[in-house]
Amino acid sequence: MKWALWFLALFSVAVAVTLAARYNNGYVLIVAQPYRIELSLNLLAVLLLATIFIAYFVVRLAVITLRLPTEVSEFRSRRRHEKARTRMLDGLKAFFEGRYAQAEKASAAALELKESPAVSAINAMVAARSAHELRKYSRRDEFIALAESNAPKEITLRLMTQAELLLDERRFDEALKILQSLTATGTRPPTAALRLELKAQQRSKNWDAVLDLLRELEQRNAVDMELVRQLRRRANVESLKSRMLNPQALKEYWQNTSSTDKKDSKLAAAAARAYTSMGDSATARQIIEESLDNQWDSELAELYAQCTGNDAVRQIERAEAWLKSHPNDASLLFALGKLCVHCELWGKAQNYLEASLSVEPDYPAHLALAQLNGKLGRPELASDHYGKGLELALRRLDALAQE
């Protein structure tokens, strides 16, 4: 439609000019001594139009000629950008497909085309990760060095990649130094960096640092709460174990532990064992009693018999009160049997140990009954329980070996 309108307009103009020229009898006299040139007005108009068109095309040709080097340069630049983009995409596609040799080759080729610093950094990191997957560690380090020289401002990208690859290579201390240098830049570290540091601190067994990182990640709502709970439990348990030879440090750590963490029965068990190993049975009993009153745990109930003191009778009364709510707990029955043995209540001890075996046969109860019958002068019964306990222990070992 547009071209039809143009054609119609040009046709109208041509008709108008033709009619005007037909009825135009004027002329133009040009005097340039010694010459006198007389032209019709129509011819002069035609000559002027021709001159304008010729001048326009001459100027246009000159402009195109002058801009030719720039056009060629821009064309080459566009070709280079397109080529670099194609190779970059090829490298990314091959990397995510697991074709690491092709990914390294394509990314290295894209890196040679000298794109912008950000693009160069991305290509270098893809090439570095590909080389790492191929176990070409020296080649990987070369790409990381290239990223540092070609894109010095892309610090986070480079350091995050380098730390992750070092962690995969089990070079935990070096990875930690890199991640800490990222934090030292003054910017708020990304959540992914905190996760990497958490992994490195775990592998390096820096449990206090693990707890600090968990708190920060929890504030950012960046990790699953169940995973946080499990990691916090392990970190607390390992921190308690590391303080078992320092009573003051252990006491301060347990006092500073949050009330929420103290309710964790596994952590309470670790704390009780730590205090028992130092001979502080009173504190161990208190920890177990408070935890069992809050949440029942059979492991803690069995551990209760290991922290006996001068008030073992009170412990028996406390355990028998729990038994009313948990009459079929084999661990609690076993603990009551051990406590009764400690207080030399032989009959009750035998009843509780036999009740534990009736609920869940296990070698510790057989061993306790064997020792009890040995004290009571019943060698045959003692030998029978030793044999049954040994048989159960061997079965347990076989089951563990098959897992």
Short mmCIF file of C-alpha atoms in Angstrom, two decimals:
data_model
loop_
_atom_site.label_atom_id
_atom_site.label_comp_id
_atom_site.label_asym_id
_atom_site.label_seq_id
_atom_site.Cartn_x
_atom_site.Cartn_y
_atom_site.Cartn_z
CA MET A 1 0.00 0.00 0.00
CA LYS A 2 2.81 2.36 0.87
CA TRP A 3 4.58 1.81 -2.46
CA ALA A 4 1.32 2.33 -4.36
CA LEU A 5 0.85 5.73 -2.71
CA TRP A 6 4.43 6.73 -3.58
CA PHE A 7 3.93 5.65 -7.16
CA LEU A 8 0.69 7.60 -7.39
CA ALA A 9 2.36 10.71 -5.94
CA LEU A 10 5.29 10.50 -8.38
CA PHE A 11 2.91 9.99 -11.30
CA SER A 12 0.92 13.06 -10.24
CA VAL A 13 4.09 15.16 -9.99
CA ALA A 14 5.24 13.98 -13.43
CA VAL A 15 1.91 14.91 -14.97
CA ALA A 16 1.95 18.33 -13.29
CA VAL A 17 5.51 19.06 -14.48
CA THR A 18 4.68 17.96 -18.03
CA LEU A 19 1.64 20.21 -18.19
CA ALA A 20 3.55 23.13 -16.68
CA ALA A 21 6.41 22.69 -19.17
CA ARG A 22 3.99 22.51 -22.11
CA TYR A 23 2.42 25.85 -21.36
CA ASN A 24 5.62 27.53 -20.16
CA ASN A 25 7.24 29.69 -22.92
CA GLY A 26 9.75 31.48 -20.69
CA TYR A 27 13.47 31.48 -21.26
CA VAL A 28 16.66 32.35 -19.40
CA LEU A 29 19.54 34.48 -20.78
CA ILE A 30 22.93 33.80 -19.28
CA VAL A 31 25.58 36.44 -20.07
CA ALA A 32 29.19 35.63 -19.43
CA GLN A 33 31.28 37.92 -21.59
CA PRO A 34 32.07 37.27 -24.37
CA TYR A 35 29.35 34.53 -24.30
CA ARG A 36 25.60 34.82 -24.29
CA ILE A 37 23.61 31.66 -23.61
CA GLU A 38 19.90 31.54 -24.02
CA LEU A 39 18.01 28.56 -22.54
CA SER A 40 14.40 27.72 -22.16
CA LEU A 41 13.15 27.75 -18.62
CA ASN A 42 12.15 24.10 -18.87
CA LEU A 43 15.63 23.02 -19.94
CA LEU A 44 17.19 25.02 -17.10
CA ALA A 45 14.94 23.27 -14.60
CA VAL A 46 15.94 19.88 -15.98
CA LEU A 47 19.65 20.78 -15.83
CA LEU A 48 19.35 22.01 -12.23
CA LEU A 49 17.60 18.84 -11.14
CA ALA A 50 20.21 16.71 -12.90
CA THR A 51 23.00 18.71 -11.23
CA ILE A 52 21.42 18.22 -7.79
CA PHE A 53 21.04 14.47 -8.27
CA ILE A 54 24.60 14.10 -9.54
CA ALA A 55 25.96 16.16 -6.63
CA TYR A 56 23.97 14.08 -4.15
CA PHE A 57 25.31 10.80 -5.51
CA VAL A 58 28.89 12.15 -5.62
CA VAL A 59 28.67 13.27 -1.97
CA ARG A 60 27.03 9.97 -1.01
CA LEU A 61 29.79 8.01 -2.72
CA ALA A 62 32.44 10.10 -0.96
CA VAL A 63 30.81 9.51 2.45
CA ILE A 64 30.59 5.77 1.83
CA THR A 65 34.23 5.71 0.72
CA LEU A 66 35.37 7.59 3.83
CA ARG A 67 33.32 5.37 6.17
CA LEU A 68 34.42 2.14 4.52
CA PRO A 69 37.28 1.40 7.00
CA THR A 70 34.94 1.99 9.93
CA GLU A 71 32.27 -0.21 8.39
CA VAL A 72 34.78 -2.97 7.78
CA SER A 73 36.03 -2.69 11.36
CA GLU A 74 32.50 -2.82 12.76
CA PHE A 75 31.68 -5.78 10.54
CA ARG A 76 34.73 -7.65 11.78
CA SER A 77 33.86 -6.76 15.37
CA ARG A 78 30.32 -8.08 14.93
CA ARG A 79 31.67 -11.26 13.41
CA ARG A 80 34.08 -11.68 16.31
CA HIS A 81 31.31 -11.08 18.88
CA GLU A 82 29.05 -13.58 17.14
CA LYS A 83 31.85 -16.12 16.98
CA ALA A 84 32.72 -15.57 20.66
CA ARG A 85 29.06 -15.88 21.66
CA THR A 86 28.68 -19.09 19.68
CA ARG A 87 31.77 -20.64 21.26
CA MET A 88 30.71 -19.51 24.72
CA LEU A 89 27.29 -21.13 24.31
CA ASP A 90 28.92 -24.27 22.91
CA GLY A 91 31.18 -24.41 25.98
CA LEU A 92 28.30 -23.96 28.41
CA LYS A 93 26.16 -26.54 26.64
CA ALA A 94 28.98 -29.10 26.55
CA PHE A 95 29.77 -28.47 30.24
CA PHE A 96 26.20 -29.03 31.38
CA GLU A 97 26.02 -32.12 29.19
CA GLY A 98 29.11 -33.49 30.92
CA ARG A 99 31.33 -33.32 27.80
CA TYR A 100 34.16 -31.64 29.66
CA ALA A 101 36.88 -31.96 27.01
CA GLN A 102 34.69 -30.20 24.43
CA ALA A 103 33.62 -27.65 27.02
CA GLU A 104 37.22 -26.79 27.86
CA LYS A 105 38.14 -26.49 24.20
CA ALA A 106 35.18 -24.25 23.30
CA SER A 107 35.58 -22.01 26.38
CA ALA A 108 39.31 -21.65 25.80
CA ALA A 109 38.63 -20.65 22.17
CA ALA A 110 36.05 -18.10 23.31
CA LEU A 111 38.55 -16.78 25.86
CA GLU A 112 41.09 -16.09 23.11
CA LEU A 113 38.64 -13.72 21.36
CA LYS A 114 39.10 -11.09 24.09
CA GLU A 115 35.50 -10.27 24.94
CA SER A 116 34.42 -8.03 27.83
CA PRO A 117 35.93 -8.75 31.29
CA ALA A 118 32.72 -10.31 32.62
CA VAL A 119 32.39 -12.61 29.59
CA SER A 120 36.08 -13.52 29.75
CA ALA A 121 35.70 -14.40 33.44
CA ILE A 122 32.72 -16.67 32.72
CA ASN A 123 34.57 -18.45 29.91
CA ALA A 124 37.64 -18.88 32.10
CA MET A 125 35.57 -20.37 34.94
CA VAL A 126 33.79 -22.81 32.63
CA ALA A 127 37.16 -23.86 31.22
CA ALA A 128 38.60 -24.18 34.75
CA ARG A 129 35.70 -26.31 35.95
CA SER A 130 35.97 -28.51 32.86
CA ALA A 131 39.70 -28.98 33.36
CA HIS A 132 39.04 -29.82 37.02
CA GLU A 133 36.55 -32.51 36.04
CA LEU A 134 39.21 -33.94 33.73
CA ARG A 135 41.70 -33.92 36.66
CA LYS A 136 43.92 -31.44 34.77
CA TYR A 137 44.64 -29.36 37.85
CA SER A 138 47.55 -27.34 36.48
CA ARG A 139 45.46 -26.39 33.44
CA ARG A 140 42.63 -25.44 35.79
CA ASP A 141 44.91 -23.12 37.73
CA GLU A 142 46.05 -21.49 34.48
CA PHE A 143 42.48 -20.60 33.58
CA ILE A 144 41.89 -19.15 37.04
CA ALA A 145 45.04 -17.04 36.67
CA LEU A 146 43.78 -15.84 33.28
CA ALA A 147 40.50 -14.78 34.87
CA GLU A 148 42.40 -12.81 37.50
CA SER A 149 44.47 -10.97 34.87
CA ASN A 150 41.70 -10.43 32.30
CA ALA A 151 38.88 -9.60 34.73
CA PRO A 152 40.38 -8.37 38.02
CA LYS A 153 37.04 -6.92 39.17
CA GLU A 154 35.18 -10.24 38.93
CA ILE A 155 36.47 -11.28 42.36
CA THR A 156 33.43 -13.13 43.68
CA LEU A 157 33.03 -15.32 40.60
CA ARG A 158 36.69 -16.30 40.58
CA LEU A 159 37.10 -16.92 44.32
CA MET A 160 33.85 -18.86 44.63
CA THR A 161 34.85 -21.16 41.79
CA GLN A 162 38.39 -21.61 43.10
CA ALA A 163 37.17 -22.41 46.63
CA GLU A 164 34.62 -24.94 45.41
CA LEU A 165 37.18 -26.73 43.24
CA LEU A 166 39.72 -26.84 46.08
CA LEU A 167 37.07 -28.29 48.39
CA ASP A 168 36.38 -30.99 45.84
CA GLU A 169 40.13 -31.69 45.80
CA ARG A 170 40.01 -31.96 49.64
CA ARG A 171 42.33 -28.97 50.11
CA PHE A 172 40.18 -27.61 52.92
CA ASP A 173 42.60 -25.15 54.51
CA GLU A 174 43.36 -23.45 51.18
CA ALA A 175 39.65 -23.25 50.37
CA LEU A 176 39.00 -21.64 53.77
CA LYS A 177 41.67 -19.00 53.18
CA ILE A 178 40.11 -18.09 49.83
CA LEU A 179 36.60 -17.87 51.29
CA GLN A 180 37.85 -15.74 54.17
CA SER A 181 39.59 -13.42 51.71
CA LEU A 182 36.22 -13.07 49.95
CA THR A 183 34.65 -12.00 53.24
CA ALA A 184 37.53 -9.59 53.85
CA THR A 185 36.60 -7.59 50.74
CA GLY A 186 33.97 -5.80 52.84
CA THR A 187 30.98 -6.95 50.79
CA ARG A 188 28.29 -9.18 52.25
CA PRO A 189 29.26 -12.72 51.25
CA PRO A 190 26.68 -14.55 49.14
CA THR A 191 24.78 -17.42 50.70
CA ALA A 192 26.53 -19.90 48.44
CA ALA A 193 29.88 -18.75 49.85
CA LEU A 194 28.64 -19.38 53.39
CA ARG A 195 27.53 -22.87 52.38
CA LEU A 196 30.97 -23.56 50.93
CA GLU A 197 32.63 -22.26 54.09
CA LEU A 198 30.32 -24.42 56.19
CA LYS A 199 31.41 -27.48 54.23
CA ALA A 200 35.09 -26.53 54.58
CA GLN A 201 34.75 -25.93 58.33
CA GLN A 202 33.05 -29.31 58.73
CA ARG A 203 35.84 -31.09 56.89
CA SER A 204 38.43 -29.20 58.94
CA LYS A 205 36.55 -30.09 62.15
CA ASN A 206 36.26 -26.44 63.22
CA TRP A 207 32.99 -27.04 65.06
CA ASP A 208 32.73 -23.65 66.76
CA ALA A 209 32.97 -21.98 63.34
CA VAL A 210 30.33 -24.41 62.04
CA LEU A 211 27.92 -23.24 64.74
CA ASP A 212 28.54 -19.57 63.86
CA LEU A 213 27.89 -20.24 60.18
CA LEU A 214 24.74 -22.19 60.96
CA ARG A 215 23.37 -19.24 62.91
CA GLU A 216 24.03 -16.88 60.02
CA LEU A 217 22.52 -19.24 57.44
CA GLU A 218 19.50 -19.75 59.67
CA GLN A 219 18.99 -15.98 59.85
CA ARG A 220 19.02 -15.84 56.06
CA ASN A 221 16.57 -18.77 55.90
CA ALA A 222 18.97 -20.31 53.39
CA VAL A 223 19.08 -23.94 54.55
CA ASP A 224 16.61 -26.64 55.43
CA MET A 225 15.77 -26.49 59.14
CA GLU A 226 16.06 -30.24 59.57
CA LEU A 227 19.56 -30.12 58.12
CA VAL A 228 20.41 -27.21 60.44
CA ARG A 229 19.21 -29.23 63.42
CA GLN A 230 21.32 -32.25 62.46
CA LEU A 231 24.44 -30.19 61.76
CA ARG A 232 24.04 -28.18 64.97
CA ARG A 233 23.67 -31.38 66.96
CA ARG A 234 26.83 -32.85 65.50
CA ALA A 235 28.79 -29.63 65.95
CA ASN A 236 27.70 -29.35 69.58
CA VAL A 237 28.52 -32.99 70.26
CA GLU A 238 31.97 -32.69 68.70
CA SER A 239 32.63 -29.43 70.57
CA LEU A 240 31.72 -31.15 73.85
CA LYS A 241 34.05 -34.04 73.07
CA SER A 242 36.92 -31.64 72.35
CA ARG A 243 36.50 -30.12 75.85
CA MET A 244 36.37 -33.39 77.80
CA LEU A 245 39.91 -32.87 79.14
CA ASN A 246 39.19 -29.31 80.27
CA PRO A 247 36.50 -29.22 82.99
CA GLN A 248 36.26 -25.42 83.05
CA ALA A 249 35.91 -25.15 79.26
CA LEU A 250 33.29 -27.91 79.28
CA LYS A 251 31.32 -26.18 82.02
CA GLU A 252 31.38 -22.82 80.23
CA TYR A 253 30.38 -24.39 76.93
CA TRP A 254 27.42 -26.24 78.41
CA GLN A 255 26.26 -23.15 80.32
CA ASN A 256 26.39 -21.09 77.11
CA THR A 257 24.48 -23.69 75.11
CA SER A 258 20.96 -22.53 74.32
CA SER A 259 18.03 -24.06 76.17
CA THR A 260 16.64 -25.26 72.83
CA ASP A 261 19.82 -27.23 72.08
CA LYS A 262 19.91 -28.65 75.60
CA LYS A 263 16.55 -30.27 74.94
CA ASP A 264 18.15 -32.41 72.22
CA SER A 265 18.51 -35.85 73.80
CA LYS A 266 21.54 -36.77 71.66
CA LEU A 267 23.36 -33.65 72.81
CA ALA A 268 22.33 -34.31 76.41
CA ALA A 269 23.78 -37.83 76.09
CA ALA A 270 27.09 -36.44 74.81
CA ALA A 271 27.22 -33.89 77.67
CA ALA A 272 26.42 -36.58 80.23
CA ARG A 273 29.21 -38.81 78.91
CA ALA A 274 31.64 -35.89 78.99
CA TYR A 275 30.83 -35.05 82.62
CA THR A 276 30.90 -38.74 83.60
CA SER A 277 34.36 -39.14 82.06
CA MET A 278 35.56 -36.26 84.26
CA GLY A 279 34.04 -37.87 87.36
CA ASP A 280 31.24 -35.32 87.72
CA SER A 281 28.40 -37.82 87.97
CA ALA A 282 26.09 -35.37 89.74
CA THR A 283 26.00 -32.98 86.79
CA ALA A 284 25.64 -35.90 84.37
CA ARG A 285 22.63 -37.20 86.33
CA GLN A 286 21.05 -33.75 86.39
CA ILE A 287 21.44 -33.40 82.60
CA ILE A 288 19.90 -36.83 81.98
CA GLU A 289 17.00 -36.27 84.38
CA GLU A 290 16.10 -32.89 82.90
CA SER A 291 16.28 -34.25 79.35
CA LEU A 292 14.20 -37.38 80.11
CA ASP A 293 11.59 -35.31 81.89
CA ASN A 294 11.30 -33.19 78.76
CA GLN A 295 11.53 -35.95 76.12
CA TRP A 296 11.98 -39.67 76.53
CA ASP A 297 15.04 -41.32 75.00
CA SER A 298 16.08 -44.92 75.63
CA GLU A 299 19.78 -44.18 75.07
CA LEU A 300 19.72 -41.63 77.89
CA ALA A 301 17.81 -44.03 80.12
CA GLU A 302 20.52 -46.67 79.71
CA LEU A 303 23.22 -44.04 80.27
CA TYR A 304 21.59 -43.12 83.59
CA ALA A 305 23.09 -46.21 85.22
CA GLN A 306 26.63 -45.12 84.33
CA CYS A 307 26.58 -41.96 86.45
CA THR A 308 26.00 -43.50 89.86
CA GLY A 309 27.06 -41.77 93.05
CA ASN A 310 26.25 -41.77 96.73
CA ASP A 311 22.55 -41.33 96.06
CA ALA A 312 21.99 -44.41 93.90
CA VAL A 313 18.87 -45.26 95.88
CA ARG A 314 17.32 -41.94 94.84
CA GLN A 315 18.27 -42.79 91.24
CA ILE A 316 16.42 -46.09 91.52
CA GLU A 317 13.33 -44.30 92.82
CA ARG A 318 13.53 -41.81 89.97
CA ALA A 319 13.97 -44.57 87.39
CA GLU A 320 11.08 -46.59 88.84
CA ALA A 321 8.89 -43.48 88.49
CA TRP A 322 9.80 -43.35 84.79
CA LEU A 323 9.05 -47.07 84.52
CA LYS A 324 5.39 -46.39 85.24
CA SER A 325 5.18 -44.42 81.98
CA HIS A 326 7.57 -46.70 80.02
CA PRO A 327 7.06 -50.23 81.39
CA ASN A 328 8.37 -52.00 78.28
CA ASP A 329 11.55 -49.98 77.74
CA ALA A 330 14.39 -52.50 77.69
CA SER A 331 17.05 -49.82 78.21
CA LEU A 332 15.33 -48.44 81.32
CA LEU A 333 14.90 -51.95 82.76
CA PHE A 334 18.58 -52.62 82.09
CA ALA A 335 19.56 -49.35 83.80
CA LEU A 336 17.43 -50.25 86.84
CA GLY A 337 19.12 -53.65 86.98
CA LYS A 338 22.57 -52.04 86.94
CA LEU A 339 21.58 -49.53 89.62
CA CYS A 340 20.25 -52.34 91.83
CA VAL A 341 23.52 -54.25 91.35
CA HIS A 342 25.39 -51.10 92.47
CA CYS A 343 23.21 -50.96 95.61
CA GLU A 344 23.60 -54.76 96.09
CA LEU A 345 19.88 -55.34 95.70
CA TRP A 346 20.51 -58.70 94.07
CA GLY A 347 16.93 -59.91 93.74
CA LYS A 348 15.62 -56.71 92.21
CA ALA A 349 18.66 -56.52 89.97
CA GLN A 350 18.00 -60.01 88.61
CA ASN A 351 14.32 -59.28 88.06
CA TYR A 352 14.99 -56.06 86.17
CA LEU A 353 17.73 -57.60 84.01
CA GLU A 354 15.60 -60.61 83.14
CA ALA A 355 12.69 -58.28 82.33
CA SER A 356 14.98 -56.34 80.00
CA LEU A 357 15.94 -59.55 78.22
CA SER A 358 12.31 -60.57 77.85
CA VAL A 359 11.56 -57.27 76.09
CA GLU A 360 14.68 -57.16 73.91
CA PRO A 361 17.44 -59.78 74.15
CA ASP A 362 20.84 -58.13 74.05
CA TYR A 363 24.37 -59.04 75.09
CA PRO A 364 24.88 -56.25 77.74
CA ALA A 365 21.99 -57.64 79.80
CA HIS A 366 23.32 -61.20 79.46
CA LEU A 367 26.77 -59.99 80.52
CA ALA A 368 25.31 -58.18 83.56
CA LEU A 369 23.34 -61.28 84.56
CA ALA A 370 26.44 -63.44 84.08
CA GLN A 371 28.43 -61.16 86.40
CA LEU A 372 25.57 -61.09 88.92
CA ASN A 373 25.26 -64.89 89.00
CA GLY A 374 29.00 -65.13 89.36
CA LYS A 375 28.83 -62.96 92.49
CA LEU A 376 25.94 -65.05 93.84
CA GLY A 377 27.89 -68.31 93.37
CA ARG A 378 25.93 -69.63 90.40
CA PRO A 379 28.67 -70.54 87.91
CA GLU A 380 26.40 -72.58 85.61
CA LEU A 381 23.92 -69.74 85.16
CA ALA A 382 26.81 -67.31 84.75
CA SER A 383 28.36 -69.49 82.04
CA ASP A 384 24.99 -69.82 80.28
CA HIS A 385 24.52 -66.05 80.16
CA TYR A 386 28.11 -65.54 78.99
CA GLY A 387 27.48 -67.94 76.12
CA LYS A 388 24.18 -66.34 75.12
CA GLY A 389 25.71 -62.87 75.35
CA LEU A 390 28.64 -63.90 73.18
CA GLU A 391 26.29 -65.39 70.60
CA LEU A 392 24.24 -62.19 70.41
CA ALA A 393 27.41 -60.09 70.17
CA LEU A 394 28.69 -62.18 67.27
CA ARG A 395 25.37 -61.86 65.49
CA ARG A 396 25.52 -58.12 65.92
CA LEU A 397 29.03 -58.03 64.45
CA ASP A 398 27.94 -60.14 61.48
CA ALA A 399 24.99 -57.82 60.83
CA LEU A 400 27.25 -54.76 60.96
CA ALA A 401 29.73 -56.39 58.58
CA GLN A 402 26.99 -57.11 56.05
CA GLU A 403 25.69 -53.51 56.03
#
